[in-house]
């Protein structure tokens, strides 16, 4: 075997990179971080800087998750290509604007990479959320962050959707993920959460610069949590009102293995409801405020090990 | 600072009592508890007193938002309560008038004896009782009773008698208004432990009322309170935008001493802003979500011991 044969993956450079915040207007780390980056951009004329987007400015202005519909559900291929009516909701119109600037999704003109900034009321630490478990760019960035900031609990979450089916803003680019940091109440900026997100974002952009300069990143295993199902609150049959809260023993236990028979809910009369699934799974988005209306008390995932190959940028720039 | 009276304070039996939830529609413990009690109020009934559970801001509850037009818990001013216009008024002003008719009128002999108003906060305040007058001996005795019943678990008393910072709350239509504030809990979220804490506080409060109505005399006692001093806003730029966050050393440190020179805020690029006040204060309502628009990062308080006279039913 001749020396200098690279056995890993080669991918094109990431020339166009975007960072989005305020996709949900009350998730304030991203709102403030984007505003801060935009302010510093005006003060220092830097080349090769990412495109910065305040995704939902009206919602950010009113400190709401959204005005009419959830912006972060508007980016599937079908949603982006459906005919646009005159009375289309604000966020649908906004999603087309964003797709025009950062996309079009699925085309050669779409940006190479998107990082979309989010917060959650759940105790999830730092999470990357991606629709792929084989996007080597995203997985290597995750590995890099684990190496650089080992004290911050972080996980890689995978929602198994095709690129076309993926509905979140980060799916507009060729590569990307949502970066979720919690716990933080909506409408609040916690300094520790802001600092974690800022540090993580700086490392993401640093990795991209290293990648584009030809650095070879050694492969290795990465644990990935793949969504299996959502679990709703127990509800009253007629009124549909919630009749129990997340059990105190499950509250804040994101990514702690949930076994059949473990307590999951506590009714308002004090009874415990246990998990009646047959498989031990990892819960996350436990008691995320925004999910009450989506019928989700918590979600469950399966952990698997992905072997990420070594990676470097294509030396030949023609794609 | 303390008032002492040798004589026992005699008061009529407390027969008209209400528990308000949903004054802020996204503070879920109160919304959930009151909805529960409206279906089945056995838990909150005591001999000799019928306690009425009541959702004060149903439109805000339905939208799971703090308020629709204006903050209901600031709306009970004399001006608002007598404003003409009926249903063309901002929703919460009209609603305040309705509530004043049902549970007041504020300041009159017909007003409810006691109203408990259930609130949550994103601040790490634990269980807090909010007192509006240092001369309300009935409330002082009740708060003393609740604190002792919950011990060793903590339940602190916040006194807001400040001439400028005091505001016109929904509960203020009653003769003895009591605010319950339990945190930390994000808006729109229901946490079991916070829910249970609030439920237990109400249980003890109603037990006190029952004992009082049964002629139990509560001897003089002292109550430690935290008296509101001033509101501290976030540092802002010339356009009014927030330029710093509560410092990590202050975040979640409600009720702990803040000394001159201690870190207070951290700018978005990492610089520390220090507290420059003349002496030690005890901050609370640190980083409450709803107060960003009210120009408040936290309030400062000072510790005081109030003396409550003996209290007995007349």
Coordinates of C-alpha atoms in Angstrom, one line a residue:
Chain A
X1 CA 0.0 0.0 0.0
X2 CA 1.6 3.3 -1.0
X3 CA 2.0 5.9 1.7
X4 CA -0.1 9.1 1.5
X5 CA -3.3 7.2 0.5
X6 CA -6.1 8.8 2.5
X7 CA -8.7 6.1 3.4
X8 CA -11.3 8.5 4.9
X9 CA -14.0 10.6 3.5
X10 CA -13.4 13.7 1.3
X11 CA -16.0 16.4 1.2
X12 CA -16.1 19.8 -0.5
X13 CA -15.0 22.8 1.4
X14 CA -17.6 24.7 3.3
X15 CA -17.4 28.0 1.5
X16 CA -20.8 29.4 2.5
X17 CA -21.7 29.1 6.2
X18 CA -24.8 30.5 7.9
X19 CA -25.6 31.0 11.6
X20 CA -29.3 31.6 12.5
X21 CA -30.8 32.7 15.8
X22 CA -34.3 33.6 16.9
X23 CA -36.0 31.0 14.9
X24 CA -38.1 30.9 18.0
X25 CA -38.3 34.4 19.2
X26 CA -38.3 33.7 22.9
X27 CA -35.2 31.4 22.8
X28 CA -33.0 34.3 23.9
X29 CA -29.4 32.9 23.8
X30 CA -29.6 32.8 20.0
X31 CA -31.4 36.1 19.7
X32 CA -28.8 37.9 21.7
X33 CA -25.9 36.1 20.2
X34 CA -26.9 36.9 16.6
X35 CA -27.4 40.5 17.6
X36 CA -24.1 40.6 19.3
X37 CA -22.3 39.0 16.2
X38 CA -24.1 41.5 13.9
X39 CA -23.0 44.4 16.1
X40 CA -19.3 43.2 16.1
X41 CA -19.5 42.6 12.3
X42 CA -20.3 46.3 11.8
X43 CA -17.4 47.3 14.0
X44 CA -14.8 45.1 12.4
X45 CA -14.7 44.4 8.7
X46 CA -14.0 40.6 8.6
X47 CA -13.8 38.6 5.5
X48 CA -14.9 35.0 5.3
X49 CA -17.4 35.5 8.0
X50 CA -20.6 33.5 8.2
X51 CA -23.9 34.8 7.0
X52 CA -25.9 35.9 10.1
X53 CA -29.7 35.6 10.1
X54 CA -32.2 36.7 12.7
X55 CA -34.8 34.1 11.5
X56 CA -38.0 35.4 13.0
X57 CA -37.6 39.1 13.7
X58 CA -41.3 39.8 14.5
X59 CA -41.4 37.0 17.1
X60 CA -38.1 38.1 18.6
X61 CA -39.4 41.6 18.9
X62 CA -42.4 40.4 20.8
X63 CA -40.5 37.7 22.7
X64 CA -42.8 34.9 21.4
X65 CA -42.0 31.5 20.0
X66 CA -43.9 32.5 16.8
X67 CA -46.5 34.9 15.6
X68 CA -48.8 32.5 13.6
X69 CA -47.1 29.2 13.0
X70 CA -43.9 27.5 14.2
X71 CA -41.2 28.7 11.7
X72 CA -39.1 25.7 12.5
X73 CA -41.7 23.4 10.9
X74 CA -41.9 25.2 7.6
X75 CA -38.8 23.9 5.8
X76 CA -39.7 20.4 4.4
X77 CA -39.4 20.2 0.6
X78 CA -43.2 20.0 0.2
X79 CA -43.9 23.0 2.5
X80 CA -41.3 25.1 0.7
X81 CA -42.7 24.2 -2.8
X82 CA -46.5 24.4 -2.0
X83 CA -48.3 27.3 -3.7
X84 CA -48.3 30.4 -1.6
X85 CA -51.7 31.9 -0.8
X86 CA -52.4 35.6 -0.2
X87 CA -53.3 34.9 3.4
X88 CA -50.3 32.8 4.1
X89 CA -49.1 33.0 7.7
X90 CA -46.2 35.3 8.5
X91 CA -43.8 32.4 9.2
X92 CA -44.6 30.7 5.9
X93 CA -43.7 33.9 4.0
X94 CA -40.6 34.2 6.1
X95 CA -39.6 30.6 5.4
X96 CA -39.6 31.3 1.6
X97 CA -37.4 34.4 2.2
X98 CA -35.0 32.4 4.2
X99 CA -35.0 29.6 1.6
X100 CA -34.3 32.2 -1.1
X101 CA -31.2 33.6 0.8
X102 CA -29.8 30.3 2.2
X103 CA -31.2 27.8 -0.3
X104 CA -33.0 26.9 -2.4
X105 CA -33.0 23.7 -0.3
X106 CA -31.9 20.7 -2.3
X107 CA -30.1 22.8 -5.0
X108 CA -26.5 23.4 -5.7
X109 CA -26.9 27.0 -4.7
X110 CA -27.8 26.3 -1.1
X111 CA -25.3 27.2 1.6
X112 CA -22.8 24.6 2.6
X113 CA -23.6 24.7 6.3
X114 CA -26.2 26.0 8.7
X115 CA -26.0 26.2 12.5
X116 CA -29.4 27.1 14.0
X117 CA -29.4 28.3 17.6
X118 CA -32.1 27.1 20.1
X119 CA -32.9 26.9 23.8
X120 CA -35.1 24.4 25.7
X121 CA -36.7 24.4 29.1
X122 CA -35.6 20.8 29.4
X123 CA -32.3 19.8 31.2
X124 CA -30.6 18.7 28.0
X125 CA -27.2 20.5 28.2
X126 CA -25.8 21.0 24.8
X127 CA -27.4 19.0 21.9
X128 CA -26.8 18.8 18.2
X129 CA -30.0 17.9 16.4
X130 CA -29.7 16.5 12.9
X131 CA -31.8 14.5 10.5
X132 CA -28.8 12.4 9.5
X133 CA -26.6 10.0 11.4
X134 CA -24.1 10.0 8.5
X135 CA -23.4 13.6 8.0
X136 CA -19.7 13.4 8.6
X137 CA -19.3 17.2 8.8
X138 CA -21.8 17.5 11.7
X139 CA -20.4 14.4 13.4
X140 CA -16.8 15.6 13.2
X141 CA -17.8 19.0 14.6
X142 CA -19.5 17.2 17.5
X143 CA -16.4 15.1 18.1
X144 CA -14.3 18.3 18.0
X145 CA -16.5 20.0 20.6
X146 CA -16.3 17.0 22.9
X147 CA -12.6 17.2 22.8
X148 CA -12.4 21.0 23.4
X149 CA -15.1 21.4 26.0
X150 CA -15.2 18.0 27.8
X151 CA -16.9 19.5 30.9
X152 CA -20.0 20.4 29.1
X153 CA -22.5 17.6 28.8
X154 CA -23.3 17.2 25.1
X155 CA -25.3 14.7 22.9
X156 CA -25.9 14.1 19.3
X157 CA -29.6 13.7 18.5
X158 CA -30.8 12.1 15.3
X159 CA -34.3 12.4 13.9
X160 CA -34.6 9.9 11.2
X161 CA -36.0 11.9 8.3
X162 CA -34.9 12.2 4.7
X163 CA -33.4 15.5 3.7
X164 CA -36.6 16.4 1.8
X165 CA -38.8 15.4 4.7
X166 CA -36.8 17.3 7.3
X167 CA -38.8 20.4 8.3
X168 CA -36.3 22.4 10.4
X169 CA -34.4 25.5 9.2
X170 CA -31.0 23.9 9.5
X171 CA -32.0 21.4 6.7
X172 CA -32.0 24.2 4.1
X173 CA -28.2 23.9 3.8
X174 CA -26.2 21.0 2.5
X175 CA -25.0 20.2 6.0
X176 CA -26.0 21.5 9.4
X177 CA -27.7 21.0 12.6
X178 CA -29.7 22.8 15.3
X179 CA -27.7 23.6 18.4
X180 CA -29.9 23.3 21.4
X181 CA -28.9 24.5 24.9
X182 CA -30.9 24.1 28.1
X183 CA -32.3 24.4 30.6
X184 CA -33.4 27.9 30.2
X185 CA -36.9 29.4 30.6
X186 CA -38.2 31.0 27.5
X187 CA -37.9 34.8 27.6
X188 CA -34.8 34.6 29.9
X189 CA -31.1 35.0 29.2
X190 CA -29.0 32.9 31.6
X191 CA -25.3 33.9 31.4
X192 CA -24.0 30.3 31.8
X193 CA -26.3 29.1 28.9
X194 CA -25.3 32.1 26.7
X195 CA -21.6 31.5 27.4
X196 CA -22.0 27.8 26.6
X197 CA -23.7 28.6 23.3
X198 CA -21.2 31.3 22.4
X199 CA -18.2 29.0 23.2
X200 CA -19.7 26.2 21.2
X201 CA -20.5 28.3 18.2
X202 CA -16.9 29.7 18.2
X203 CA -15.6 26.2 18.1
X204 CA -18.0 25.2 15.3
X205 CA -16.7 28.1 13.2
X206 CA -13.1 27.3 14.2
X207 CA -13.5 23.7 13.1
X208 CA -14.9 24.9 9.7
X209 CA -11.8 27.1 9.2
X210 CA -9.5 24.2 10.1
X211 CA -11.4 21.9 7.7
X212 CA -11.3 24.4 4.9
X213 CA -7.5 24.7 5.4
X214 CA -7.0 21.0 4.7
X215 CA -6.8 19.6 8.3
X216 CA -7.3 15.9 8.5
X217 CA -9.7 14.9 11.2
X218 CA -9.2 11.4 12.6
X219 CA -12.3 9.2 12.7
X220 CA -13.7 7.4 15.7
X221 CA -16.9 6.4 17.4
X222 CA -19.7 8.8 18.3
X223 CA -22.7 7.9 20.4
X224 CA -25.9 9.0 18.6
X225 CA -29.4 9.2 20.1
X226 CA -32.1 8.4 17.5
X227 CA -35.7 9.5 18.2
X228 CA -38.0 6.5 18.6
X229 CA -41.2 8.1 19.8
X230 CA -43.0 10.9 21.6
X231 CA -45.0 10.4 24.8
X232 CA -47.9 12.7 25.6
X233 CA -49.3 13.7 29.0
X234 CA -52.2 11.7 30.3
X235 CA -55.3 13.6 29.4
X236 CA -59.0 13.8 30.4
X237 CA -61.0 12.0 27.8
X238 CA -63.6 14.6 27.3
X239 CA -61.9 18.0 28.0
X240 CA -58.4 16.8 26.7
X241 CA -56.9 18.7 29.7
X242 CA -53.6 17.4 31.2
X243 CA -54.3 15.3 34.3
X244 CA -50.7 14.6 35.4
X245 CA -47.3 16.3 35.5
X246 CA -43.9 14.9 34.8
X247 CA -43.0 12.8 37.8
X248 CA -40.4 14.4 40.1
X249 CA -38.1 11.4 39.5
X250 CA -38.2 11.9 35.8
X251 CA -38.0 15.8 35.9
X252 CA -34.6 17.0 34.7
X253 CA -33.4 13.4 34.0
X254 CA -32.9 13.9 30.2
X255 CA -30.6 11.2 28.8
X256 CA -30.8 9.0 31.9
X257 CA -32.0 5.6 30.9
X258 CA -35.7 5.0 31.4
X259 CA -36.6 1.4 32.2
X260 CA -40.0 -0.3 32.0
X261 CA -41.8 0.3 35.3
X262 CA -39.9 3.6 36.1
X263 CA -42.1 6.5 37.2
X264 CA -43.0 9.0 34.5
X265 CA -46.0 10.9 35.6
X266 CA -47.6 12.0 38.8
X267 CA -51.3 12.7 38.7
X268 CA -52.8 15.6 40.5
X269 CA -54.2 13.3 43.1
X270 CA -50.7 12.0 43.8
X271 CA -50.7 8.6 42.0
X272 CA -47.6 7.5 40.0
X273 CA -47.9 6.4 36.4
X274 CA -45.1 4.2 35.2
X275 CA -43.4 3.7 31.8
X276 CA -45.1 0.7 30.2
X277 CA -42.9 0.4 27.1
X278 CA -41.0 -2.9 26.7
X279 CA -37.6 -1.4 25.8
X280 CA -35.3 0.8 28.0
X281 CA -34.8 4.1 26.1
X282 CA -33.2 7.5 26.7
X283 CA -35.7 10.3 27.4
X284 CA -35.1 13.9 26.2
X285 CA -37.1 17.1 25.8
X286 CA -38.6 16.3 29.2
X287 CA -41.1 19.0 30.0
X288 CA -40.3 21.3 27.2
X289 CA -42.7 24.2 27.5
X290 CA -43.4 24.6 23.7
X291 CA -44.3 20.9 23.3
X292 CA -47.4 21.0 25.5
X293 CA -49.4 22.2 22.5
X294 CA -47.7 19.5 20.3
X295 CA -48.8 16.8 22.7
X296 CA -45.3 15.9 23.8
X297 CA -44.4 15.4 27.5
X298 CA -41.1 13.8 26.6
X299 CA -39.4 12.0 23.7
X300 CA -37.6 8.7 23.8
X301 CA -34.4 7.7 21.9
X302 CA -32.2 4.7 21.3
X303 CA -28.5 5.0 21.6
X304 CA -26.2 3.6 19.0
X305 CA -22.6 3.9 18.1
X306 CA -21.6 5.4 14.8
X307 CA -18.1 4.9 13.4
X308 CA -17.2 8.2 11.8
X309 CA -14.5 7.9 9.1
X310 CA -11.5 10.2 9.0
X311 CA -12.4 13.4 7.1
X312 CA -10.7 16.1 5.1
X313 CA -11.7 18.7 2.5
X314 CA -11.5 17.9 -1.2
X315 CA -8.3 19.2 -2.6
X316 CA -9.9 19.6 -6.1
X317 CA -12.2 22.6 -5.7
X318 CA -14.3 21.9 -8.8
X319 CA -17.4 20.0 -7.5
Chain B
X1 CA -39.1 49.7 62.1
X2 CA -41.2 47.3 64.3
X3 CA -44.5 48.1 65.8
X4 CA -45.5 46.7 69.2
X5 CA -49.0 46.7 70.7
X6 CA -49.7 45.3 74.1
X7 CA -53.3 44.6 73.2
X8 CA -54.5 41.7 71.2
X9 CA -55.9 42.6 67.8
X10 CA -59.5 41.6 67.5
X11 CA -60.9 40.8 64.1
X12 CA -64.1 39.3 62.7
X13 CA -64.1 35.7 61.6
X14 CA -62.6 35.2 58.2
X15 CA -65.6 33.8 56.3
X16 CA -65.1 35.1 52.8
X17 CA -61.9 33.6 51.4
X18 CA -60.8 33.2 47.7
X19 CA -57.9 31.5 45.9
X20 CA -56.9 33.2 42.7
X21 CA -55.1 31.4 39.9
X22 CA -54.2 32.5 36.4
X23 CA -53.7 36.2 37.2
X24 CA -50.8 35.6 34.9
X25 CA -52.0 33.0 32.4
X26 CA -48.7 31.2 31.9
X27 CA -47.9 30.7 35.6
X28 CA -49.0 27.1 35.7
X29 CA -49.2 26.0 39.3
X30 CA -52.0 28.4 40.1
X31 CA -53.9 27.7 36.9
X32 CA -53.7 23.9 37.5
X33 CA -54.6 24.1 41.2
X34 CA -57.5 26.4 40.8
X35 CA -58.9 24.3 37.8
X36 CA -58.6 21.2 40.0
X37 CA -60.4 22.9 42.9
X38 CA -63.1 24.3 40.7
X39 CA -63.9 20.7 39.7
X40 CA -63.7 19.5 43.3
X41 CA -63.2 21.9 46.2
X42 CA -63.2 19.4 49.1
X43 CA -59.5 19.9 49.7
X44 CA -59.8 23.7 50.3
X45 CA -63.0 23.7 52.4
X46 CA -62.8 24.3 56.1
X47 CA -65.4 24.4 58.8
X48 CA -67.1 27.8 58.9
X49 CA -65.5 29.2 55.8
X50 CA -66.2 28.6 52.1
X51 CA -63.2 29.2 50.0
X52 CA -63.8 30.1 46.4
X53 CA -61.3 29.1 43.8
X54 CA -61.3 31.5 40.8
X55 CA -59.4 32.0 37.5
X56 CA -58.9 35.7 37.3
X57 CA -57.6 36.0 33.7
X58 CA -59.3 33.3 31.6
X59 CA -58.3 34.8 28.3
X60 CA -54.7 34.8 29.2
X61 CA -54.9 31.3 30.6
X62 CA -56.4 30.1 27.3
X63 CA -53.6 31.6 25.3
X64 CA -51.0 30.5 27.9
X65 CA -49.7 34.1 28.0
X66 CA -49.0 36.5 30.9
X67 CA -51.7 38.9 29.8
X68 CA -53.7 39.9 26.7
X69 CA -53.8 43.7 26.7
X70 CA -52.2 44.8 30.0
X71 CA -50.8 43.1 33.2
X72 CA -53.9 42.2 35.4
X73 CA -51.7 42.3 38.5
X74 CA -51.0 46.0 38.0
X75 CA -54.5 46.9 36.9
X76 CA -56.3 47.4 40.2
X77 CA -55.6 51.2 40.5
X78 CA -58.4 53.5 41.7
X79 CA -58.4 55.1 38.2
X80 CA -58.9 51.8 36.4
X81 CA -61.5 50.6 38.8
X82 CA -63.7 53.6 38.2
X83 CA -63.0 54.0 34.4
X84 CA -66.0 54.2 32.2
X85 CA -66.2 52.2 28.9
X86 CA -67.2 48.7 29.9
X87 CA -66.2 46.1 27.4
X88 CA -64.4 48.7 25.2
X89 CA -61.7 49.0 27.9
X90 CA -58.5 47.0 27.6
X91 CA -59.5 43.4 28.6
X92 CA -57.7 43.3 31.9
X93 CA -59.0 46.7 33.0
X94 CA -62.6 45.5 32.4
X95 CA -61.7 42.3 34.1
X96 CA -60.3 44.2 37.1
X97 CA -63.6 46.0 37.5
X98 CA -65.5 42.7 37.3
X99 CA -63.2 41.1 40.0
X100 CA -63.6 44.2 42.1
X101 CA -67.4 43.9 42.0
X102 CA -67.3 40.2 42.8
X103 CA -64.7 40.2 45.6
X104 CA -64.6 43.8 46.7
X105 CA -65.3 46.6 46.4
X106 CA -61.7 47.3 47.4
X107 CA -61.7 49.2 50.7
X108 CA -65.3 48.5 51.6
X109 CA -66.7 46.4 54.5
X110 CA -68.2 43.9 52.0
X111 CA -64.8 43.0 50.5
X112 CA -63.5 39.5 50.9
X113 CA -61.6 38.8 54.1
X114 CA -58.6 37.0 52.5
X115 CA -57.5 36.4 49.0
X116 CA -54.6 34.1 48.1
X117 CA -53.1 34.9 44.7
X118 CA -51.0 32.1 43.2
X119 CA -47.9 33.0 41.1
X120 CA -44.8 31.4 39.7
X121 CA -41.5 33.0 38.9
X122 CA -38.5 32.0 36.7
X123 CA -36.4 33.3 39.6
X124 CA -34.9 30.9 42.2
X125 CA -37.0 32.3 45.0
X126 CA -38.3 29.0 46.5
X127 CA -41.5 29.5 48.4
X128 CA -42.2 33.2 49.1
X129 CA -45.2 34.9 50.7
X130 CA -45.8 38.5 49.6
X131 CA -47.1 40.9 52.2
X132 CA -48.4 44.4 51.2
X133 CA -48.6 46.0 54.7
X134 CA -46.3 45.7 57.7
X135 CA -49.4 46.5 59.9
X136 CA -51.5 43.6 58.8
X137 CA -51.3 41.6 62.0
X138 CA -53.6 38.9 60.8
X139 CA -51.4 38.3 57.7
X140 CA -48.3 38.4 59.8
X141 CA -49.7 35.8 62.2
X142 CA -50.8 33.6 59.2
X143 CA -47.4 33.9 57.6
X144 CA -45.7 33.0 60.9
X145 CA -47.9 30.0 61.1
X146 CA -47.2 28.9 57.6
X147 CA -43.4 29.3 58.0
X148 CA -43.4 27.2 61.2
X149 CA -45.6 24.5 59.6
X150 CA -43.3 24.2 56.6
X151 CA -40.0 24.3 58.6
X152 CA -37.3 23.1 58.1
X153 CA -38.3 23.8 54.5
X154 CA -37.9 27.4 53.8
X155 CA -40.7 29.9 53.2
X156 CA -39.7 33.6 53.1
X157 CA -41.7 36.7 53.4
X158 CA -41.3 39.6 50.9
X159 CA -42.8 42.9 52.1
X160 CA -43.6 45.4 49.3
X161 CA -44.8 48.6 51.0
X162 CA -42.6 50.8 48.9
X163 CA -44.5 54.0 48.0
X164 CA -43.4 54.0 44.4
X165 CA -42.7 50.3 43.7
X166 CA -45.8 48.9 45.3
X167 CA -48.4 48.0 42.7
X168 CA -52.2 47.4 42.6
X169 CA -52.6 43.6 42.6
X170 CA -55.7 41.5 42.0
X171 CA -55.6 40.3 45.6
X172 CA -55.6 43.9 46.9
X173 CA -59.4 44.0 46.7
X174 CA -59.4 41.9 49.8
X175 CA -58.9 43.1 53.4
X176 CA -56.0 40.7 53.8
X177 CA -54.2 40.1 50.5
X178 CA -51.6 37.3 50.4
X179 CA -49.4 36.7 47.4
X180 CA -47.8 33.2 46.9
X181 CA -44.8 33.2 44.7
X182 CA -43.1 29.8 44.0
X183 CA -40.1 29.3 41.7
X184 CA -38.1 28.6 39.8
X185 CA -40.4 27.4 37.1
X186 CA -40.3 28.4 33.4
X187 CA -43.5 30.2 32.1
X188 CA -45.9 27.7 30.5
X189 CA -44.3 24.7 32.3
X190 CA -45.8 22.7 35.2
X191 CA -43.2 21.2 37.6
X192 CA -44.5 18.6 40.1
X193 CA -42.3 19.8 43.0
X194 CA -43.3 23.4 42.5
X195 CA -47.0 22.4 42.2
X196 CA -46.8 20.3 45.4
X197 CA -45.1 23.1 47.3
X198 CA -47.8 25.6 46.4
X199 CA -50.5 23.1 47.4
X200 CA -49.0 22.6 50.8
X201 CA -48.7 26.3 51.5
X202 CA -52.5 26.8 50.8
X203 CA -53.3 23.8 53.0
X204 CA -51.4 25.4 56.0
X205 CA -52.9 28.9 55.2
X206 CA -56.5 27.5 55.3
X207 CA -55.7 25.5 58.5
X208 CA -54.7 28.8 60.1
X209 CA -58.0 30.4 59.1
X210 CA -59.9 27.5 60.5
X211 CA -58.1 27.7 63.8
X212 CA -58.6 31.5 63.9
X213 CA -62.3 31.1 63.3
X214 CA -62.5 28.5 66.1
X215 CA -61.3 31.2 68.6
X216 CA -57.7 30.1 68.9
X217 CA -55.6 33.1 70.0
X218 CA -52.3 33.5 68.3
X219 CA -49.8 35.1 70.8
X220 CA -47.5 37.9 69.8
X221 CA -44.7 36.8 67.5
X222 CA -41.8 38.1 65.4
X223 CA -41.7 37.6 61.7
X224 CA -38.6 38.1 59.6
X225 CA -39.3 39.9 56.4
X226 CA -37.4 41.2 53.4
X227 CA -38.5 44.7 52.6
X228 CA -38.3 45.9 49.0
X229 CA -35.9 48.8 48.6
X230 CA -35.3 49.4 44.9
X231 CA -35.6 48.0 41.4
X232 CA -32.3 47.5 39.4
X233 CA -32.6 47.4 35.6
X234 CA -30.3 45.7 33.1
X235 CA -27.6 47.9 31.6
X236 CA -28.9 49.2 28.3
X237 CA -27.5 51.0 25.3
X238 CA -28.7 54.4 24.0
X239 CA -31.5 52.6 22.1
X240 CA -32.8 50.8 25.2
X241 CA -31.4 47.4 24.2
X242 CA -30.1 45.2 27.0
X243 CA -26.3 44.9 26.9
X244 CA -25.5 42.6 29.8
X245 CA -26.9 39.6 31.6
X246 CA -27.2 38.8 35.3
X247 CA -23.7 37.7 36.3
X248 CA -23.2 33.9 36.9
X249 CA -22.3 34.7 40.5
X250 CA -25.6 36.4 41.1
X251 CA -27.8 34.1 39.0
X252 CA -30.0 31.9 41.2
X253 CA -28.7 33.6 44.4
X254 CA -32.1 35.1 45.5
X255 CA -32.1 36.1 49.2
X256 CA -28.3 35.9 49.5
X257 CA -26.3 39.0 50.5
X258 CA -25.0 41.2 47.7
X259 CA -22.1 43.3 48.9
X260 CA -20.7 46.5 47.3
X261 CA -18.1 45.3 44.8
X262 CA -19.7 41.9 44.1
X263 CA -20.3 40.9 40.5
X264 CA -23.8 41.9 39.3
X265 CA -23.9 41.8 35.5
X266 CA -21.8 40.3 32.7
X267 CA -21.8 42.0 29.3
X268 CA -22.2 39.9 26.2
X269 CA -18.5 40.1 25.5
X270 CA -17.6 38.9 29.0
X271 CA -16.9 42.0 31.1
X272 CA -18.1 42.2 34.7
X273 CA -20.2 45.0 36.1
X274 CA -20.1 45.3 39.9
X275 CA -22.7 46.3 42.5
X276 CA -21.9 49.9 43.6
X277 CA -24.6 50.4 46.3
X278 CA -23.7 51.8 49.7
X279 CA -24.3 48.6 51.7
X280 CA -25.2 45.0 51.7
X281 CA -28.6 44.2 50.2
X282 CA -30.6 41.0 49.6
X283 CA -31.6 40.7 46.0
X284 CA -34.7 38.8 44.8
X285 CA -36.8 38.3 41.6
X286 CA -33.4 37.8 40.0
X287 CA -33.9 37.3 36.2
X288 CA -37.6 37.0 36.2
X289 CA -38.7 36.7 32.5
X290 CA -41.7 38.9 32.8
X291 CA -39.7 41.8 34.2
X292 CA -37.4 42.4 31.2
X293 CA -40.1 44.7 29.8
X294 CA -40.6 46.3 33.2
X295 CA -37.0 47.3 33.3
X296 CA -36.1 45.1 36.2
X297 CA -33.2 42.6 36.5
X298 CA -33.8 42.2 40.2
X299 CA -35.1 44.0 43.3
X300 CA -33.0 44.8 46.4
X301 CA -34.4 44.2 49.9
X302 CA -33.2 44.6 53.4
X303 CA -33.9 42.2 56.3
X304 CA -36.3 43.4 59.0
X305 CA -38.0 41.8 62.0
X306 CA -41.6 42.8 62.4
X307 CA -43.5 42.2 65.6
X308 CA -47.0 40.9 65.2
X309 CA -49.6 41.6 67.9
X310 CA -51.7 38.8 69.3
X311 CA -54.6 38.1 67.1
X312 CA -58.0 36.6 68.1
X313 CA -61.5 36.4 66.6
X314 CA -63.8 39.0 68.2

